[in-house]
Amino acid sequence: MRSPLSLGLSTLVASSALLAGVVNAHGQIHSVSADGQTIEGPNIYYAEDAKNSKTAVRTMYSAQSPAYVRSSDFRDPSKMSCEGSGSTGAPAVLTVAAGSTVEVAWEGATPELDGIGGLSAYHPWVHAMGPIIDYITSCNGDCSDFDAAEAGWTKLQEFGFDPSQTISDELRGRMASKPEPYQPASGSGLWGMAKLIQDGSKWYINVPKELADGQYLLRNEITAVHAPDTGPQLYVGCIQIEVTGGGGVSLPAGTKAYELYDPSGDFANFNVYSSGSSSFQVPGPAVWSPSSGSSENGSASSSSSAETAPSSSSAAAEPTSSSSAPTPTTSSAPSSTGAAPSEAAETPAGTTAAASSASSAASTKPTACRARDGRKRRRSVANHRRSHQRRRLHRLSSHH
């Protein structure tokens, strides 16, 4: 039989573990759907789960620290791209017809909001204050081995705080019992996260009908702003999709994930309790409009995004665009440079051959001339001898 002391210690340890779980446990993507197809998210706690071999969602953080991306991580390429899975792809893709909608279902880790939005199959998402922003980038081929850490992201849509809409009384009441009461405490005003929960913890991302066919990475970023002392909490889900039946429009250069937000800017320091929800400004570049951008390289959209981004993001976005643009030139440069020495080598070789030929011709010409002169001299000597002999014979015949 265990002693009262050991039971007390066990209870304390168990309570501490449960409290830590509640503090750190938030949730993950449960599943993604499009055009009648549904693919489950990965099991982030058991790597051997069979569904992990056929998911289109990259692995997210578990409930243990780090459970989310902090403002101190804003300059970290891997964490900001896909919660540390920027370079680790998922094994599958979700096929989406251009112009269709991708449904992203989020699952909470704790039961305090069960039933909200009609969700009973699993726990709803647990935070109700904060924006939801959706980005996209091209995998330039197969998403399963695409490293997104240095990718350029294009903003597809955003939902910050809408003062014209209202949170449901049920959700407001449930949040009042948590240590993160909904703001504003009364009246109208709907955060993106509250809309997510009210809609059954489901979010919908529209894939532009103009987008060219190919594999892309969707970045569904939901941010909780209920804890201003530690800053915003970003939950980033990356979904691999394959677009079909598109219109041929390419994405602009985009903004690298670690250049989206300023770690010391307004977003990182936003206080929902002192500043008020209505003062919140959605961070990052502008939402891309395929119809207004160039179908060749999207430079017009890229410029537009940079102009509307916060000063730090705007400054960061400019080199992103310029660094991405020269890529083809950079990749082709070595071949041109490599060919140049070869061509240069051929030219001297040809010149040397010509010079050798010319030298040979020059040396051949004097030799022929000397031969002709020698023959002339020999003929002249022979003629002189014959003439001398004739004169001698003539003198002899005269004496006799």
mmCIF file of C-alpha atoms in Angstrom:
data_model
loop_
_atom_site.group_PDB
_atom_site.id
_atom_site.type_symbol
_atom_site.label_atom_id
_atom_site.label_comp_id
_atom_site.label_asym_id
_atom_site.label_seq_id
_atom_site.Cartn_x
_atom_site.Cartn_y
_atom_site.Cartn_z
ATOM 1 C CA MET A 1 0.000 0.000 0.000
ATOM 2 C CA ARG A 2 1.347 3.423 -0.940
ATOM 3 C CA SER A 3 1.869 5.939 1.832
ATOM 4 C CA PRO A 4 -0.169 9.162 2.028
ATOM 5 C CA LEU A 5 3.042 11.096 1.310
ATOM 6 C CA SER A 6 3.746 9.157 -1.877
ATOM 7 C CA LEU A 7 0.122 9.556 -2.964
ATOM 8 C CA GLY A 8 0.374 13.283 -2.323
ATOM 9 C CA LEU A 9 3.547 13.569 -4.367
ATOM 10 C CA SER A 10 2.033 11.509 -7.187
ATOM 11 C CA THR A 11 -1.036 13.704 -7.224
ATOM 12 C CA LEU A 12 1.130 16.823 -7.273
ATOM 13 C CA VAL A 13 3.231 15.521 -10.136
ATOM 14 C CA ALA A 14 0.157 14.452 -12.084
ATOM 15 C CA SER A 15 -1.514 17.811 -11.476
ATOM 16 C CA SER A 16 1.609 19.664 -12.583
ATOM 17 C CA ALA A 17 1.822 17.574 -15.743
ATOM 18 C CA LEU A 18 -1.860 18.189 -16.474
ATOM 19 C CA LEU A 19 -1.438 21.920 -15.892
ATOM 20 C CA ALA A 20 1.591 21.989 -18.195
ATOM 21 C CA GLY A 21 -0.434 20.147 -20.798
ATOM 22 C CA VAL A 22 -3.272 22.665 -20.536
ATOM 23 C CA VAL A 23 -0.859 25.580 -20.792
ATOM 24 C CA ASN A 24 1.006 24.221 -23.789
ATOM 25 C CA ALA A 25 -1.689 22.146 -25.509
ATOM 26 C CA HIS A 26 -3.370 24.041 -28.330
ATOM 27 C CA GLY A 27 -4.019 21.821 -31.320
ATOM 28 C CA GLN A 28 -3.248 21.093 -34.933
ATOM 29 C CA ILE A 29 -4.787 20.563 -38.358
ATOM 30 C CA HIS A 30 -7.208 17.643 -38.135
ATOM 31 C CA SER A 31 -7.853 17.264 -41.873
ATOM 32 C CA VAL A 32 -7.953 19.056 -45.223
ATOM 33 C CA SER A 33 -10.585 18.690 -47.942
ATOM 34 C CA ALA A 34 -11.246 19.815 -51.508
ATOM 35 C CA ASP A 35 -13.517 18.699 -54.350
ATOM 36 C CA GLY A 36 -14.872 15.734 -52.391
ATOM 37 C CA GLN A 37 -11.469 14.468 -51.240
ATOM 38 C CA THR A 38 -10.438 14.496 -47.556
ATOM 39 C CA ILE A 39 -6.954 13.798 -46.201
ATOM 40 C CA GLU A 40 -6.211 13.552 -42.495
ATOM 41 C CA GLY A 41 -3.498 15.574 -40.831
ATOM 42 C CA PRO A 42 -0.470 13.793 -39.361
ATOM 43 C CA ASN A 43 -0.321 12.217 -35.930
ATOM 44 C CA ILE A 44 2.195 14.536 -34.296
ATOM 45 C CA TYR A 45 2.551 12.269 -31.250
ATOM 46 C CA TYR A 46 3.097 8.897 -32.906
ATOM 47 C CA ALA A 47 5.328 8.819 -35.980
ATOM 48 C CA GLU A 48 4.404 5.205 -36.833
ATOM 49 C CA ASP A 49 0.720 5.998 -37.335
ATOM 50 C CA ALA A 50 -0.349 4.702 -40.775
ATOM 51 C CA LYS A 51 -1.988 8.007 -41.713
ATOM 52 C CA ASN A 52 1.386 9.723 -41.533
ATOM 53 C CA SER A 53 2.404 7.918 -44.736
ATOM 54 C CA LYS A 54 -0.454 9.432 -46.743
ATOM 55 C CA THR A 55 -0.993 12.911 -45.335
ATOM 56 C CA ALA A 56 -0.678 16.138 -47.324
ATOM 57 C CA VAL A 57 -0.086 18.230 -44.183
ATOM 58 C CA ARG A 58 3.447 18.840 -42.972
ATOM 59 C CA THR A 59 4.127 17.885 -39.349
ATOM 60 C CA MET A 60 3.363 20.633 -36.827
ATOM 61 C CA TYR A 61 4.574 21.247 -33.285
ATOM 62 C CA SER A 62 3.208 18.994 -30.563
ATOM 63 C CA ALA A 63 1.734 20.288 -27.285
ATOM 64 C CA GLN A 64 5.171 20.386 -25.682
ATOM 65 C CA SER A 65 7.385 23.430 -26.061
ATOM 66 C CA PRO A 66 7.751 24.828 -28.634
ATOM 67 C CA ALA A 67 4.000 24.567 -29.157
ATOM 68 C CA TYR A 68 3.839 27.566 -31.488
ATOM 69 C CA VAL A 69 5.932 30.197 -33.264
ATOM 70 C CA ARG A 70 6.808 33.256 -31.160
ATOM 71 C CA SER A 71 7.697 36.792 -32.224
ATOM 72 C CA SER A 72 11.287 35.969 -31.266
ATOM 73 C CA ASP A 73 11.166 33.393 -34.095
ATOM 74 C CA PHE A 74 10.099 35.903 -36.768
ATOM 75 C CA ARG A 75 13.562 35.838 -38.341
ATOM 76 C CA ASP A 76 13.891 32.038 -38.302
ATOM 77 C CA PRO A 77 13.444 30.615 -41.856
ATOM 78 C CA SER A 78 12.407 27.089 -40.840
ATOM 79 C CA LYS A 79 10.101 27.968 -37.934
ATOM 80 C CA MET A 80 8.353 30.733 -39.830
ATOM 81 C CA SER A 81 7.835 28.745 -43.011
ATOM 82 C CA CYS A 82 6.138 25.618 -41.626
ATOM 83 C CA GLU A 83 6.670 25.356 -37.858
ATOM 84 C CA GLY A 84 10.062 23.746 -38.251
ATOM 85 C CA SER A 85 9.004 21.515 -41.175
ATOM 86 C CA GLY A 86 10.112 23.923 -43.866
ATOM 87 C CA SER A 87 12.568 21.407 -45.283
ATOM 88 C CA THR A 88 10.558 18.272 -44.432
ATOM 89 C CA GLY A 89 7.766 17.521 -46.873
ATOM 90 C CA ALA A 90 4.627 15.436 -46.461
ATOM 91 C CA PRO A 91 4.253 12.272 -48.581
ATOM 92 C CA ALA A 92 1.042 13.257 -50.422
ATOM 93 C CA VAL A 93 -0.745 16.174 -52.088
ATOM 94 C CA LEU A 94 -4.382 17.282 -52.053
ATOM 95 C CA THR A 95 -5.664 17.675 -55.624
ATOM 96 C CA VAL A 96 -7.563 20.948 -56.072
ATOM 97 C CA ALA A 97 -9.277 22.315 -59.175
ATOM 98 C CA ALA A 98 -8.343 25.950 -59.795
ATOM 99 C CA GLY A 99 -11.158 28.148 -58.507
ATOM 100 C CA SER A 100 -12.133 25.616 -55.803
ATOM 101 C CA THR A 101 -11.908 25.968 -52.026
ATOM 102 C CA VAL A 102 -9.667 24.102 -49.617
ATOM 103 C CA GLU A 103 -11.274 23.349 -46.255
ATOM 104 C CA VAL A 104 -8.850 23.267 -43.330
ATOM 105 C CA ALA A 105 -10.266 21.660 -40.166
ATOM 106 C CA TRP A 106 -8.461 22.556 -36.926
ATOM 107 C CA GLU A 107 -8.562 20.431 -33.781
ATOM 108 C CA GLY A 108 -8.059 21.720 -30.247
ATOM 109 C CA ALA A 109 -6.223 19.794 -27.555
ATOM 110 C CA THR A 110 -8.593 20.493 -24.669
ATOM 111 C CA PRO A 111 -12.408 20.164 -24.232
ATOM 112 C CA GLU A 112 -13.480 23.574 -22.876
ATOM 113 C CA LEU A 113 -15.165 24.634 -26.142
ATOM 114 C CA ASP A 114 -16.733 21.266 -27.045
ATOM 115 C CA GLY A 115 -19.930 21.614 -29.017
ATOM 116 C CA ILE A 116 -19.236 25.142 -30.295
ATOM 117 C CA GLY A 117 -19.960 25.336 -34.008
ATOM 118 C CA GLY A 118 -21.711 21.980 -33.850
ATOM 119 C CA LEU A 119 -18.397 20.120 -33.540
ATOM 120 C CA SER A 120 -18.570 16.947 -31.434
ATOM 121 C CA ALA A 121 -16.284 14.471 -33.243
ATOM 122 C CA TYR A 122 -13.195 16.076 -31.711
ATOM 123 C CA HIS A 123 -12.287 19.186 -29.680
ATOM 124 C CA PRO A 124 -12.793 22.586 -31.349
ATOM 125 C CA TRP A 125 -9.957 25.095 -31.613
ATOM 126 C CA VAL A 126 -9.281 26.739 -28.212
ATOM 127 C CA HIS A 127 -8.364 30.426 -28.813
ATOM 128 C CA ALA A 128 -10.850 33.025 -30.070
ATOM 129 C CA MET A 129 -8.821 36.222 -30.512
ATOM 130 C CA GLY A 130 -6.409 36.753 -33.381
ATOM 131 C CA PRO A 131 -6.087 36.985 -37.172
ATOM 132 C CA ILE A 132 -5.982 34.226 -39.783
ATOM 133 C CA ILE A 133 -3.780 34.740 -42.841
ATOM 134 C CA ASP A 134 -3.299 32.448 -45.819
ATOM 135 C CA TYR A 135 -0.213 32.367 -48.016
ATOM 136 C CA ILE A 136 0.871 30.272 -51.005
ATOM 137 C CA THR A 137 4.158 29.420 -52.709
ATOM 138 C CA SER A 138 5.057 27.242 -55.686
ATOM 139 C CA CYS A 139 6.942 24.011 -54.983
ATOM 140 C CA ASN A 140 8.607 24.298 -58.403
ATOM 141 C CA GLY A 141 7.973 20.601 -58.905
ATOM 142 C CA ASP A 142 7.350 17.930 -56.268
ATOM 143 C CA CYS A 143 6.217 19.334 -52.890
ATOM 144 C CA SER A 144 7.340 16.222 -50.994
ATOM 145 C CA ASP A 145 10.993 17.268 -51.282
ATOM 146 C CA PHE A 146 10.518 21.041 -51.503
ATOM 147 C CA ASP A 147 12.436 23.144 -48.974
ATOM 148 C CA ALA A 148 10.206 26.094 -48.069
ATOM 149 C CA ALA A 149 12.672 27.824 -45.750
ATOM 150 C CA GLU A 150 13.779 30.259 -48.468
ATOM 151 C CA ALA A 151 10.527 30.314 -50.456
ATOM 152 C CA GLY A 152 8.730 33.516 -51.404
ATOM 153 C CA TRP A 153 5.181 33.586 -49.995
ATOM 154 C CA THR A 154 2.213 35.335 -51.605
ATOM 155 C CA LYS A 155 -0.753 36.373 -49.457
ATOM 156 C CA LEU A 156 -4.051 34.933 -50.716
ATOM 157 C CA GLN A 157 -6.450 36.182 -48.044
ATOM 158 C CA GLU A 158 -6.659 37.555 -44.518
ATOM 159 C CA PHE A 159 -9.180 38.042 -41.706
ATOM 160 C CA GLY A 160 -8.191 40.231 -38.786
ATOM 161 C CA PHE A 161 -10.889 41.936 -36.742
ATOM 162 C CA ASP A 162 -14.218 42.801 -38.385
ATOM 163 C CA PRO A 163 -16.257 45.336 -36.347
ATOM 164 C CA SER A 164 -19.342 44.708 -38.508
ATOM 165 C CA GLN A 165 -19.710 41.067 -37.427
ATOM 166 C CA THR A 166 -20.465 39.650 -33.992
ATOM 167 C CA ILE A 167 -19.252 36.736 -31.898
ATOM 168 C CA SER A 168 -21.950 34.336 -30.726
ATOM 169 C CA ASP A 169 -23.196 34.663 -27.163
ATOM 170 C CA GLU A 170 -22.308 31.024 -26.522
ATOM 171 C CA LEU A 171 -18.683 31.449 -27.560
ATOM 172 C CA ARG A 172 -18.322 34.736 -25.679
ATOM 173 C CA GLY A 173 -19.696 33.080 -22.559
ATOM 174 C CA ARG A 174 -17.341 30.098 -22.843
ATOM 175 C CA MET A 175 -14.330 32.369 -23.324
ATOM 176 C CA ALA A 176 -15.302 34.358 -20.216
ATOM 177 C CA SER A 177 -14.605 31.255 -18.120
ATOM 178 C CA LYS A 178 -11.065 31.017 -19.539
ATOM 179 C CA PRO A 179 -8.094 33.202 -18.564
ATOM 180 C CA GLU A 180 -8.463 34.930 -21.956
ATOM 181 C CA PRO A 181 -11.878 36.665 -21.953
ATOM 182 C CA TYR A 182 -13.007 37.795 -25.387
ATOM 183 C CA GLN A 183 -12.350 41.376 -26.413
ATOM 184 C CA PRO A 184 -14.380 43.471 -26.926
ATOM 185 C CA ALA A 185 -16.255 42.295 -23.809
ATOM 186 C CA SER A 186 -19.564 43.402 -25.327
ATOM 187 C CA GLY A 187 -20.992 44.681 -28.573
ATOM 188 C CA SER A 188 -20.017 43.770 -32.121
ATOM 189 C CA GLY A 189 -16.651 42.706 -33.431
ATOM 190 C CA LEU A 190 -15.429 39.353 -34.752
ATOM 191 C CA TRP A 191 -11.869 38.052 -34.797
ATOM 192 C CA GLY A 192 -10.726 35.590 -37.462
ATOM 193 C CA MET A 193 -10.158 32.926 -34.814
ATOM 194 C CA ALA A 194 -13.661 33.380 -33.387
ATOM 195 C CA LYS A 195 -15.080 32.951 -36.883
ATOM 196 C CA LEU A 196 -13.029 29.753 -37.236
ATOM 197 C CA ILE A 197 -14.533 28.273 -34.058
ATOM 198 C CA GLN A 198 -18.089 29.359 -34.876
ATOM 199 C CA ASP A 199 -17.788 27.712 -38.291
ATOM 200 C CA GLY A 200 -17.061 24.329 -36.742
ATOM 201 C CA SER A 201 -13.288 25.009 -36.403
ATOM 202 C CA LYS A 202 -13.047 25.016 -40.204
ATOM 203 C CA TRP A 203 -11.312 27.573 -42.404
ATOM 204 C CA TYR A 204 -11.727 27.987 -46.132
ATOM 205 C CA ILE A 205 -9.004 29.019 -48.568
ATOM 206 C CA ASN A 206 -9.952 30.005 -52.099
ATOM 207 C CA VAL A 207 -7.518 28.849 -54.789
ATOM 208 C CA PRO A 208 -7.467 31.439 -57.617
ATOM 209 C CA LYS A 209 -8.973 30.153 -60.868
ATOM 210 C CA GLU A 210 -6.236 32.003 -62.781
ATOM 211 C CA LEU A 211 -3.408 30.097 -61.073
ATOM 212 C CA ALA A 212 -1.202 27.936 -63.283
ATOM 213 C CA ASP A 213 -1.287 24.157 -62.860
ATOM 214 C CA GLY A 214 1.323 22.602 -60.578
ATOM 215 C CA GLN A 215 2.107 21.737 -56.980
ATOM 216 C CA TYR A 216 1.911 24.441 -54.330
ATOM 217 C CA LEU A 217 2.275 24.832 -50.592
ATOM 218 C CA LEU A 218 -0.576 26.563 -48.743
ATOM 219 C CA ARG A 219 0.403 28.230 -45.471
ATOM 220 C CA ASN A 220 -2.596 28.573 -43.132
ATOM 221 C CA GLU A 221 -1.436 30.811 -40.287
ATOM 222 C CA ILE A 222 -3.707 31.349 -37.282
ATOM 223 C CA THR A 223 -2.432 33.675 -34.559
ATOM 224 C CA ALA A 224 -3.597 33.971 -30.952
ATOM 225 C CA VAL A 225 -3.165 37.418 -29.356
ATOM 226 C CA HIS A 226 -4.590 36.682 -25.888
ATOM 227 C CA ALA A 227 -1.191 36.784 -24.114
ATOM 228 C CA PRO A 228 0.437 40.179 -24.824
ATOM 229 C CA ASP A 229 3.083 39.638 -22.138
ATOM 230 C CA THR A 230 4.682 36.913 -24.266
ATOM 231 C CA GLY A 231 3.538 38.179 -27.662
ATOM 232 C CA PRO A 232 1.498 36.638 -30.482
ATOM 233 C CA GLN A 233 1.339 32.861 -30.836
ATOM 234 C CA LEU A 234 1.480 31.678 -34.461
ATOM 235 C CA TYR A 235 0.147 28.236 -35.404
ATOM 236 C CA VAL A 236 1.325 27.494 -38.930
ATOM 237 C CA GLY A 237 -0.074 24.640 -40.972
ATOM 238 C CA CYS A 238 1.445 23.860 -44.394
ATOM 239 C CA ILE A 239 -0.709 21.922 -46.860
ATOM 240 C CA GLN A 240 0.644 20.445 -50.081
ATOM 241 C CA ILE A 241 -1.772 20.804 -52.984
ATOM 242 C CA GLU A 242 -1.762 20.098 -56.718
ATOM 243 C CA VAL A 243 -3.726 22.614 -58.793
ATOM 244 C CA THR A 244 -5.392 21.373 -61.976
ATOM 245 C CA GLY A 245 -7.358 23.145 -64.718
ATOM 246 C CA GLY A 246 -5.700 26.469 -63.962
ATOM 247 C CA GLY A 247 -5.460 29.629 -66.021
ATOM 248 C CA GLY A 248 -1.698 29.812 -66.480
ATOM 249 C CA VAL A 249 -0.919 32.759 -64.155
ATOM 250 C CA SER A 250 2.330 32.432 -62.185
ATOM 251 C CA LEU A 251 2.785 33.666 -58.629
ATOM 252 C CA PRO A 252 4.799 36.830 -57.957
ATOM 253 C CA ALA A 253 8.197 36.556 -56.269
ATOM 254 C CA GLY A 254 6.563 36.843 -52.859
ATOM 255 C CA THR A 255 8.087 37.504 -49.443
ATOM 256 C CA LYS A 256 10.241 35.078 -47.503
ATOM 257 C CA ALA A 257 8.594 33.820 -44.321
ATOM 258 C CA TYR A 258 11.274 35.297 -42.081
ATOM 259 C CA GLU A 259 10.707 38.724 -43.651
ATOM 260 C CA LEU A 260 6.918 38.799 -43.236
ATOM 261 C CA TYR A 261 6.813 40.416 -39.805
ATOM 262 C CA ASP A 262 9.003 42.679 -37.690
ATOM 263 C CA PRO A 263 9.991 41.031 -34.367
ATOM 264 C CA SER A 264 9.859 44.449 -32.698
ATOM 265 C CA GLY A 265 6.961 45.934 -34.699
ATOM 266 C CA ASP A 266 3.313 46.681 -33.919
ATOM 267 C CA PHE A 267 2.172 43.110 -34.534
ATOM 268 C CA ALA A 268 4.759 41.656 -32.143
ATOM 269 C CA ASN A 269 3.793 44.179 -29.458
ATOM 270 C CA PHE A 270 0.023 44.309 -29.906
ATOM 271 C CA ASN A 271 -1.951 44.341 -26.641
ATOM 272 C CA VAL A 272 -5.598 43.416 -27.193
ATOM 273 C CA TYR A 273 -6.577 44.514 -23.680
ATOM 274 C CA SER A 274 -5.022 47.979 -23.626
ATOM 275 C CA SER A 275 -5.101 48.878 -27.324
ATOM 276 C CA GLY A 276 -8.496 47.415 -28.130
ATOM 277 C CA SER A 277 -9.424 44.970 -30.870
ATOM 278 C CA SER A 278 -10.512 47.645 -33.355
ATOM 279 C CA SER A 279 -6.989 49.114 -33.469
ATOM 280 C CA PHE A 280 -5.496 45.891 -34.810
ATOM 281 C CA GLN A 281 -3.892 46.037 -38.253
ATOM 282 C CA VAL A 282 -3.318 42.789 -40.178
ATOM 283 C CA PRO A 283 0.458 42.487 -40.713
ATOM 284 C CA GLY A 284 2.420 41.436 -43.776
ATOM 285 C CA PRO A 285 2.173 42.213 -47.502
ATOM 286 C CA ALA A 286 -1.027 43.031 -49.373
ATOM 287 C CA VAL A 287 -3.394 40.360 -50.615
ATOM 288 C CA TRP A 288 -2.461 39.308 -54.168
ATOM 289 C CA SER A 289 -4.906 39.901 -56.982
ATOM 290 C CA PRO A 290 -4.189 37.599 -59.957
ATOM 291 C CA SER A 291 -6.326 39.686 -62.322
ATOM 292 C CA SER A 292 -4.367 42.878 -61.663
ATOM 293 C CA GLY A 293 -0.914 41.299 -61.659
ATOM 294 C CA SER A 294 1.233 40.327 -64.596
ATOM 295 C CA SER A 295 0.689 36.813 -65.899
ATOM 296 C CA GLU A 296 4.350 36.711 -66.850
ATOM 297 C CA ASN A 297 6.141 37.285 -63.584
ATOM 298 C CA GLY A 298 3.703 39.005 -61.233
ATOM 299 C CA SER A 299 6.014 41.979 -60.764
ATOM 300 C CA ALA A 300 3.100 44.406 -60.511
ATOM 301 C CA SER A 301 1.535 42.436 -57.652
ATOM 302 C CA SER A 302 4.894 42.081 -55.924
ATOM 303 C CA SER A 303 5.390 45.859 -55.974
ATOM 304 C CA SER A 304 1.862 46.460 -54.717
ATOM 305 C CA SER A 305 2.392 44.064 -51.804
ATOM 306 C CA ALA A 306 5.655 45.690 -50.828
ATOM 307 C CA GLU A 307 4.105 49.164 -50.763
ATOM 308 C CA THR A 308 1.333 48.182 -48.358
ATOM 309 C CA ALA A 309 3.465 46.114 -45.986
ATOM 310 C CA PRO A 310 4.816 47.543 -42.693
ATOM 311 C CA SER A 311 8.014 49.513 -43.075
ATOM 312 C CA SER A 312 10.245 46.666 -41.909
ATOM 313 C CA SER A 313 8.458 44.108 -44.059
ATOM 314 C CA SER A 314 8.445 46.459 -46.998
ATOM 315 C CA ALA A 315 12.156 46.933 -46.774
ATOM 316 C CA ALA A 316 12.636 43.220 -46.475
ATOM 317 C CA ALA A 317 10.309 42.409 -49.336
ATOM 318 C CA GLU A 318 12.239 44.487 -51.817
ATOM 319 C CA PRO A 319 15.462 42.469 -51.691
ATOM 320 C CA THR A 320 13.363 39.291 -51.684
ATOM 321 C CA SER A 321 11.949 40.184 -55.063
ATOM 322 C CA SER A 322 15.287 41.230 -56.460
ATOM 323 C CA SER A 323 17.071 38.201 -55.049
ATOM 324 C CA SER A 324 14.527 35.873 -56.559
ATOM 325 C CA ALA A 325 14.407 37.502 -59.967
ATOM 326 C CA PRO A 326 18.041 36.969 -60.994
ATOM 327 C CA THR A 327 17.894 33.243 -60.186
ATOM 328 C CA PRO A 328 17.615 32.093 -63.819
ATOM 329 C CA THR A 329 20.461 34.404 -64.773
ATOM 330 C CA THR A 330 22.581 33.136 -61.924
ATOM 331 C CA SER A 331 21.935 29.518 -62.793
ATOM 332 C CA SER A 332 22.713 30.037 -66.454
ATOM 333 C CA ALA A 333 25.761 32.188 -65.838
ATOM 334 C CA PRO A 334 28.154 29.347 -65.037
ATOM 335 C CA SER A 335 27.445 27.628 -68.375
ATOM 336 C CA SER A 336 28.085 30.830 -70.298
ATOM 337 C CA THR A 337 31.173 31.545 -68.282
ATOM 338 C CA GLY A 338 32.290 27.974 -68.710
ATOM 339 C CA ALA A 339 31.897 28.230 -72.492
ATOM 340 C CA ALA A 340 33.861 31.440 -72.730
ATOM 341 C CA PRO A 341 37.268 29.963 -71.853
ATOM 342 C CA SER A 342 36.679 27.184 -74.396
ATOM 343 C CA GLU A 343 35.867 29.691 -77.113
ATOM 344 C CA ALA A 344 38.837 31.791 -76.088
ATOM 345 C CA ALA A 345 41.085 28.748 -76.273
ATOM 346 C CA GLU A 346 39.865 27.937 -79.753
ATOM 347 C CA THR A 347 40.648 31.398 -81.090
ATOM 348 C CA PRO A 348 44.363 31.419 -80.199
ATOM 349 C CA ALA A 349 44.653 27.876 -81.538
ATOM 350 C CA GLY A 350 43.229 28.979 -84.881
ATOM 351 C CA THR A 351 45.447 32.031 -84.915
ATOM 352 C CA THR A 352 48.538 29.925 -84.228
ATOM 353 C CA ALA A 353 47.657 27.529 -87.017
ATOM 354 C CA ALA A 354 47.218 30.409 -89.455
ATOM 355 C CA ALA A 355 50.490 31.941 -88.387
ATOM 356 C CA SER A 356 52.236 28.596 -88.803
ATOM 357 C CA SER A 357 50.726 28.196 -92.264
ATOM 358 C CA ALA A 358 51.768 31.691 -93.235
ATOM 359 C CA SER A 359 55.273 31.092 -91.900
ATOM 360 C CA SER A 360 55.502 27.847 -93.843
ATOM 361 C CA ALA A 361 54.378 29.565 -97.044
ATOM 362 C CA ALA A 362 56.856 32.363 -96.478
ATOM 363 C CA SER A 363 59.735 29.950 -95.973
ATOM 364 C CA THR A 364 58.698 27.873 -99.036
ATOM 365 C CA LYS A 365 58.758 30.817 -101.454
ATOM 366 C CA PRO A 366 62.476 31.816 -101.013
ATOM 367 C CA THR A 367 63.520 28.157 -101.372
ATOM 368 C CA ALA A 368 61.877 27.917 -104.828
ATOM 369 C CA CYS A 369 63.518 31.139 -105.903
ATOM 370 C CA ARG A 370 66.961 29.906 -104.829
ATOM 371 C CA ALA A 371 66.430 26.683 -106.810
ATOM 372 C CA ARG A 372 65.567 28.602 -109.963
ATOM 373 C CA ASP A 373 68.583 30.888 -109.509
ATOM 374 C CA GLY A 374 70.853 27.864 -109.116
ATOM 375 C CA ARG A 375 69.584 26.307 -112.308
ATOM 376 C CA LYS A 376 70.166 29.563 -114.154
ATOM 377 C CA ARG A 377 73.729 29.769 -112.846
ATOM 378 C CA ARG A 378 74.420 26.160 -113.846
ATOM 379 C CA ARG A 379 73.068 26.779 -117.358
ATOM 380 C CA SER A 380 75.143 29.935 -117.610
ATOM 381 C CA VAL A 381 78.350 28.110 -116.567
ATOM 382 C CA ALA A 382 77.620 25.289 -119.045
ATOM 383 C CA ASN A 383 77.031 27.763 -121.859
ATOM 384 C CA HIS A 384 80.208 29.611 -120.960
ATOM 385 C CA ARG A 385 82.218 26.389 -121.089
ATOM 386 C CA ARG A 386 80.771 25.384 -124.453
ATOM 387 C CA SER A 387 81.525 28.830 -125.851
ATOM 388 C CA HIS A 388 85.064 28.642 -124.521
ATOM 389 C CA GLN A 389 85.608 25.219 -126.129
ATOM 390 C CA ARG A 390 84.328 26.437 -129.528
ATOM 391 C CA ARG A 391 86.747 29.400 -129.494
ATOM 392 C CA ARG A 392 89.650 27.116 -128.554
ATOM 393 C CA LEU A 393 88.848 24.693 -131.382
ATOM 394 C CA HIS A 394 88.660 27.603 -133.806
ATOM 395 C CA ARG A 395 92.140 28.868 -132.855
ATOM 396 C CA LEU A 396 93.641 25.419 -133.234
ATOM 397 C CA SER A 397 92.207 24.966 -136.683
ATOM 398 C CA SER A 398 93.583 28.341 -137.756
ATOM 399 C CA HIS A 399 97.177 27.373 -136.808
ATOM 400 C CA HIS A 400 97.071 24.216 -138.903
#
